[in-house]
Short mmCIF file of C-alpha atoms in Angstrom, two decimals:
data_model
loop_
_atom_site.label_atom_id
_atom_site.label_comp_id
_atom_site.label_asym_id
_atom_site.label_seq_id
_atom_site.Cartn_x
_atom_site.Cartn_y
_atom_site.Cartn_z
CA MET O 1 -75.26 -47.77 -43.63
CA ALA O 2 -73.94 -46.52 -40.28
CA PRO O 3 -71.26 -43.80 -40.33
CA LEU O 4 -67.74 -45.11 -40.64
CA PRO O 5 -65.98 -45.55 -37.28
CA PRO O 6 -62.88 -43.43 -36.72
CA PRO O 7 -59.53 -44.91 -37.74
CA PRO O 8 -57.19 -46.38 -35.12
CA PRO O 9 -54.81 -43.86 -33.51
CA PRO O 10 -51.46 -43.57 -35.30
CA ARG O 11 -48.49 -45.36 -33.82
CA ALA O 12 -45.60 -43.29 -32.55
CA ASP O 13 -43.42 -44.78 -35.32
CA SER O 14 -46.00 -44.35 -38.06
CA ARG O 15 -44.09 -41.85 -40.25
CA CYS O 16 -42.97 -43.79 -43.31
CA PRO O 17 -39.57 -43.10 -44.92
CA LEU O 18 -39.93 -41.43 -48.32
CA PRO O 19 -38.23 -42.57 -51.50
CA SER O 20 -35.48 -40.34 -52.84
CA LEU O 21 -36.87 -37.44 -54.88
CA VAL O 22 -33.73 -35.31 -55.28
CA HIS O 23 -33.74 -35.96 -59.04
CA LEU O 24 -37.04 -34.04 -59.36
CA GLN O 25 -35.96 -30.72 -57.89
CA GLY O 26 -37.28 -27.94 -60.12
CA ASP O 27 -39.95 -30.05 -61.84
CA TRP O 28 -42.85 -28.99 -59.61
CA ALA O 29 -44.35 -26.50 -62.10
CA ASN O 30 -45.58 -29.47 -64.14
CA VAL O 31 -45.85 -32.30 -61.59
CA TYR O 32 -47.73 -32.44 -58.30
CA GLU O 33 -45.21 -32.05 -55.48
CA PRO O 34 -45.51 -34.59 -52.64
CA SER O 35 -47.30 -33.01 -49.70
CA ASP O 36 -49.32 -33.91 -46.61
CA ASP O 37 -51.72 -36.09 -48.61
CA THR O 38 -48.82 -38.08 -50.09
CA TYR O 39 -47.29 -38.58 -46.65
CA LEU O 40 -50.57 -39.68 -45.10
CA LEU O 41 -51.21 -42.30 -47.78
CA LEU O 42 -47.70 -43.73 -47.42
CA ASP O 43 -48.03 -43.79 -43.63
CA ALA O 44 -51.37 -45.59 -43.96
CA LEU O 45 -49.91 -48.15 -46.37
CA ALA O 46 -46.97 -48.82 -44.05
CA ALA O 47 -49.34 -49.34 -41.12
CA ASP O 48 -51.46 -51.67 -43.28
CA LEU O 49 -48.60 -54.01 -44.22
CA ALA O 50 -50.35 -57.14 -42.90
CA VAL O 51 -53.34 -56.48 -45.18
CA LEU O 52 -51.07 -55.80 -48.16
CA ARG O 53 -49.13 -59.01 -47.60
CA ALA O 54 -52.37 -61.00 -47.29
CA ALA O 55 -53.47 -59.64 -50.69
CA LEU O 56 -50.50 -61.50 -52.24
CA PRO O 57 -50.06 -58.65 -54.69
CA GLY O 58 -49.27 -59.83 -58.21
CA VAL O 59 -50.39 -56.54 -59.79
CA VAL O 60 -50.15 -53.17 -58.04
CA LEU O 61 -51.64 -50.19 -59.89
CA GLU O 62 -51.52 -46.51 -59.01
CA LEU O 63 -53.84 -44.14 -60.82
CA GLY O 64 -52.60 -40.56 -61.21
CA SER O 65 -49.06 -41.29 -60.04
CA GLY O 66 -47.69 -37.74 -60.27
CA SER O 67 -44.11 -37.78 -58.97
CA GLY O 68 -44.13 -41.55 -58.48
CA CYS O 69 -43.54 -41.10 -54.75
CA ILE O 70 -46.48 -43.27 -53.63
CA ILE O 71 -46.03 -46.37 -55.80
CA THR O 72 -42.26 -46.29 -55.37
CA GLY O 73 -42.74 -45.84 -51.63
CA LEU O 74 -45.16 -48.78 -51.54
CA ALA O 75 -42.61 -50.99 -53.31
CA GLN O 76 -40.13 -50.06 -50.58
CA ILE O 77 -42.71 -50.76 -47.85
CA LEU O 78 -43.38 -54.21 -49.32
CA ALA O 79 -39.65 -54.93 -49.62
CA ARG O 80 -39.07 -53.98 -45.98
CA GLY O 81 -41.96 -56.30 -45.11
CA GLY O 82 -40.41 -59.24 -46.95
CA VAL O 83 -42.29 -58.87 -50.25
CA PRO O 84 -39.65 -58.29 -52.97
CA ALA O 85 -40.56 -55.87 -55.74
CA ALA O 86 -39.90 -58.57 -58.34
CA SER O 87 -42.84 -60.60 -57.01
CA ALA O 88 -45.37 -57.96 -58.12
CA ALA O 89 -45.93 -56.13 -61.38
CA LEU O 90 -45.99 -52.42 -60.53
CA VAL O 91 -47.89 -50.18 -62.93
CA ALA O 92 -48.47 -46.41 -62.74
CA THR O 93 -50.76 -44.33 -64.93
CA ASP O 94 -51.21 -40.59 -65.36
CA LEU O 95 -52.72 -38.25 -67.96
CA ASN O 96 -49.83 -35.82 -67.62
CA ALA O 97 -46.75 -36.65 -69.74
CA SER O 98 -44.51 -34.77 -67.30
CA ALA O 99 -45.87 -36.92 -64.49
CA ASN O 100 -45.18 -40.07 -66.50
CA ALA O 101 -41.55 -39.00 -66.90
CA ALA O 102 -41.26 -38.06 -63.22
CA THR O 103 -42.73 -41.38 -62.07
CA ALA O 104 -40.32 -43.35 -64.26
CA ALA O 105 -37.39 -41.29 -62.98
CA THR O 106 -38.40 -41.78 -59.34
CA ALA O 107 -38.68 -45.54 -59.76
CA ALA O 108 -35.31 -45.69 -61.51
CA ALA O 109 -33.61 -43.51 -58.89
CA ASN O 110 -34.85 -45.87 -56.18
CA SER O 111 -34.13 -49.12 -58.11
CA VAL O 112 -37.81 -50.07 -58.30
CA PRO O 113 -39.02 -51.92 -61.44
CA LEU O 114 -42.11 -50.11 -62.70
CA GLU O 115 -44.17 -49.83 -65.87
CA VAL O 116 -45.49 -46.32 -66.60
CA VAL O 117 -48.47 -45.80 -68.89
CA ARG O 118 -50.04 -42.55 -70.07
CA ALA O 119 -53.73 -43.30 -69.63
CA ASP O 120 -57.00 -41.97 -68.25
CA LEU O 121 -58.11 -44.01 -65.24
CA LEU O 122 -58.81 -47.60 -66.31
CA GLY O 123 -58.34 -47.33 -70.06
CA ALA O 124 -55.41 -49.77 -70.16
CA VAL O 125 -56.43 -52.20 -67.41
CA ARG O 126 -57.67 -55.76 -67.88
CA PRO O 127 -60.67 -56.66 -65.67
CA GLY O 128 -60.09 -58.70 -62.53
CA THR O 129 -56.32 -58.34 -62.49
CA VAL O 130 -55.48 -55.68 -59.90
CA ASP O 131 -54.62 -56.86 -56.39
CA VAL O 132 -53.71 -53.47 -54.91
CA LEU O 133 -55.14 -50.23 -56.33
CA LEU O 134 -53.92 -46.82 -55.13
CA PHE O 135 -55.51 -43.46 -55.87
CA ASN O 136 -54.73 -40.00 -54.56
CA PRO O 137 -57.27 -38.32 -56.86
CA PRO O 138 -57.97 -34.68 -57.65
CA TYR O 139 -60.08 -34.14 -54.52
CA VAL O 140 -60.18 -30.36 -54.06
CA PRO O 141 -63.74 -29.00 -54.52
CA THR O 142 -63.79 -26.69 -57.54
CA SER O 143 -66.19 -25.70 -60.29
CA GLU O 144 -67.07 -28.28 -62.94
CA GLU O 145 -65.39 -26.07 -65.53
CA GLU O 146 -62.08 -26.01 -63.66
CA ALA O 147 -62.07 -29.79 -63.24
CA ALA O 148 -62.99 -30.39 -66.89
CA GLY O 149 -60.28 -27.98 -68.03
CA GLY O 150 -57.59 -29.78 -66.07
CA GLN O 151 -58.59 -33.15 -67.48
CA ALA O 152 -58.78 -31.79 -71.03
CA GLU O 153 -55.43 -30.00 -70.88
CA ARG O 154 -53.76 -32.92 -69.06
CA ASP O 155 -51.69 -30.49 -67.01
CA ILE O 156 -50.90 -30.13 -63.33
CA SER O 157 -54.37 -28.78 -62.47
CA ALA O 158 -55.72 -32.25 -63.27
CA ALA O 159 -53.89 -33.42 -60.12
CA TRP O 160 -56.05 -31.39 -57.73
CA ALA O 161 -59.19 -29.89 -59.36
CA GLY O 162 -61.99 -32.26 -58.36
CA GLY O 163 -65.16 -30.42 -59.36
CA PRO O 164 -68.17 -30.08 -57.02
CA ASP O 165 -67.46 -31.89 -53.73
CA GLY O 166 -64.11 -32.97 -55.21
CA ARG O 167 -65.76 -36.09 -56.60
CA VAL O 168 -65.81 -35.75 -60.41
CA VAL O 169 -62.94 -38.14 -61.11
CA VAL O 170 -63.61 -40.52 -58.20
CA ASP O 171 -67.24 -40.88 -59.27
CA ARG O 172 -66.06 -41.95 -62.73
CA LEU O 173 -63.92 -44.68 -61.20
CA LEU O 174 -66.28 -46.22 -58.65
CA PRO O 175 -68.73 -47.96 -61.05
CA ASP O 176 -65.80 -49.95 -62.52
CA LEU O 177 -64.14 -50.80 -59.22
CA GLY O 178 -65.71 -54.23 -58.82
CA ARG O 179 -64.71 -55.48 -62.26
CA LEU O 180 -61.19 -54.07 -61.95
CA LEU O 181 -60.07 -55.70 -58.70
CA SER O 182 -59.09 -59.34 -58.34
CA ALA O 183 -60.95 -61.59 -55.92
CA ARG O 184 -58.50 -60.63 -53.16
CA GLY O 185 -58.06 -57.05 -54.35
CA VAL O 186 -57.93 -54.00 -52.08
CA PHE O 187 -58.35 -50.33 -52.99
CA TYR O 188 -56.79 -47.44 -51.09
CA LEU O 189 -58.39 -44.03 -51.65
CA LEU O 190 -57.23 -40.70 -50.26
CA GLY O 191 -59.59 -37.76 -49.92
CA VAL O 192 -60.85 -34.89 -47.81
CA ARG O 193 -63.95 -34.69 -45.65
CA GLU O 194 -65.70 -32.56 -48.28
CA ASN O 195 -65.71 -35.68 -50.50
CA ARG O 196 -68.30 -37.24 -48.11
CA PRO O 197 -66.53 -40.52 -47.23
CA ASP O 198 -69.62 -42.07 -45.61
CA GLU O 199 -71.48 -41.64 -48.90
CA LEU O 200 -68.54 -43.08 -50.84
CA ALA O 201 -68.50 -46.14 -48.58
CA ALA O 202 -72.24 -46.69 -48.94
CA GLN O 203 -72.04 -46.32 -52.73
CA VAL O 204 -69.28 -48.92 -53.11
CA GLU O 205 -71.04 -51.33 -50.76
CA ALA O 206 -74.29 -50.99 -52.72
CA GLN O 207 -72.67 -51.29 -56.14
CA HIS O 208 -70.04 -53.95 -55.46
CA GLY O 209 -70.72 -55.48 -52.04
CA MET O 210 -67.32 -54.26 -50.86
CA ARG O 211 -66.43 -53.31 -47.31
CA ALA O 212 -65.02 -49.85 -46.55
CA GLU O 213 -62.85 -48.96 -43.59
CA LEU O 214 -61.43 -45.60 -42.62
CA ILE O 215 -57.81 -46.45 -41.78
CA ALA O 216 -56.16 -43.03 -41.35
CA GLU O 217 -57.00 -39.36 -40.85
CA ARG O 218 -54.90 -36.24 -40.46
CA ARG O 219 -55.54 -32.52 -40.35
CA ALA O 220 -53.25 -30.61 -42.71
CA GLN O 221 -53.64 -26.83 -42.70
CA ASN O 222 -57.32 -26.29 -43.59
CA GLU O 223 -57.91 -29.84 -44.88
CA ARG O 224 -59.06 -32.92 -43.03
CA LEU O 225 -57.53 -35.76 -45.00
CA PHE O 226 -58.53 -39.42 -44.82
CA VAL O 227 -57.46 -42.77 -46.27
CA MET O 228 -60.12 -45.41 -46.87
CA ARG O 229 -59.56 -49.06 -47.66
CA PHE O 230 -62.10 -50.99 -49.73
CA SER O 231 -62.01 -54.80 -49.84
CA ARG O 232 -64.27 -57.66 -50.87
CA SER O 233 -64.04 -59.36 -47.48
CA GLN O 234 -62.78 -58.84 -43.95
CA PRO O 235 -59.04 -58.17 -44.37
CA ALA O 236 -56.34 -59.51 -42.10
CA SER O 237 -55.68 -57.34 -39.06
CA ALA O 238 -52.86 -54.83 -39.44
#
């Protein structure tokens, strides 16, 4: 597989408004605080509105929802694009009980209907039902021990400790991706260059016949972040 082409340049108006998070002030010791990766994923989703609308989302699922900023922000993006929140079932999962509470509070504070489930990846998901899947995984390269400890303790370190190459959790998800998504489903994955996005794209194409496209990139301090979209077919142009 040829290397992924670079994403299109960002529009001047590409910065997406954030949902209100004032209710979470002081909770960041236990919940991942929205940062450059959060903002990039929301900006990418806003720029990809045509693709999201074409997916006719009946079920939207975020894995590892943390503060709830991303899935709540996506509901607002869809609403601004003419897709009311009531037309889609919004579901957010996280291992961390504090993150579950924060996600529910963020949705409520922004008047977004949302179901929150404490679960590990796809444990509570019926096959073939998800139209839009979102994942800002623990992508920071760490030791295997650090990543395993975060997952076992279900604490805030599980939000960022990704093991060697930052891929431990993502590599658990990818084999199940094809059975999880609906026929029109799309998957948005955030990561860093150390996660080897070209290899990720080739793996998903080989396993599931899905197309990968790099839709956004941004340098944030010492990280080079990216957002990749996976789909079963050529999506509508954004």
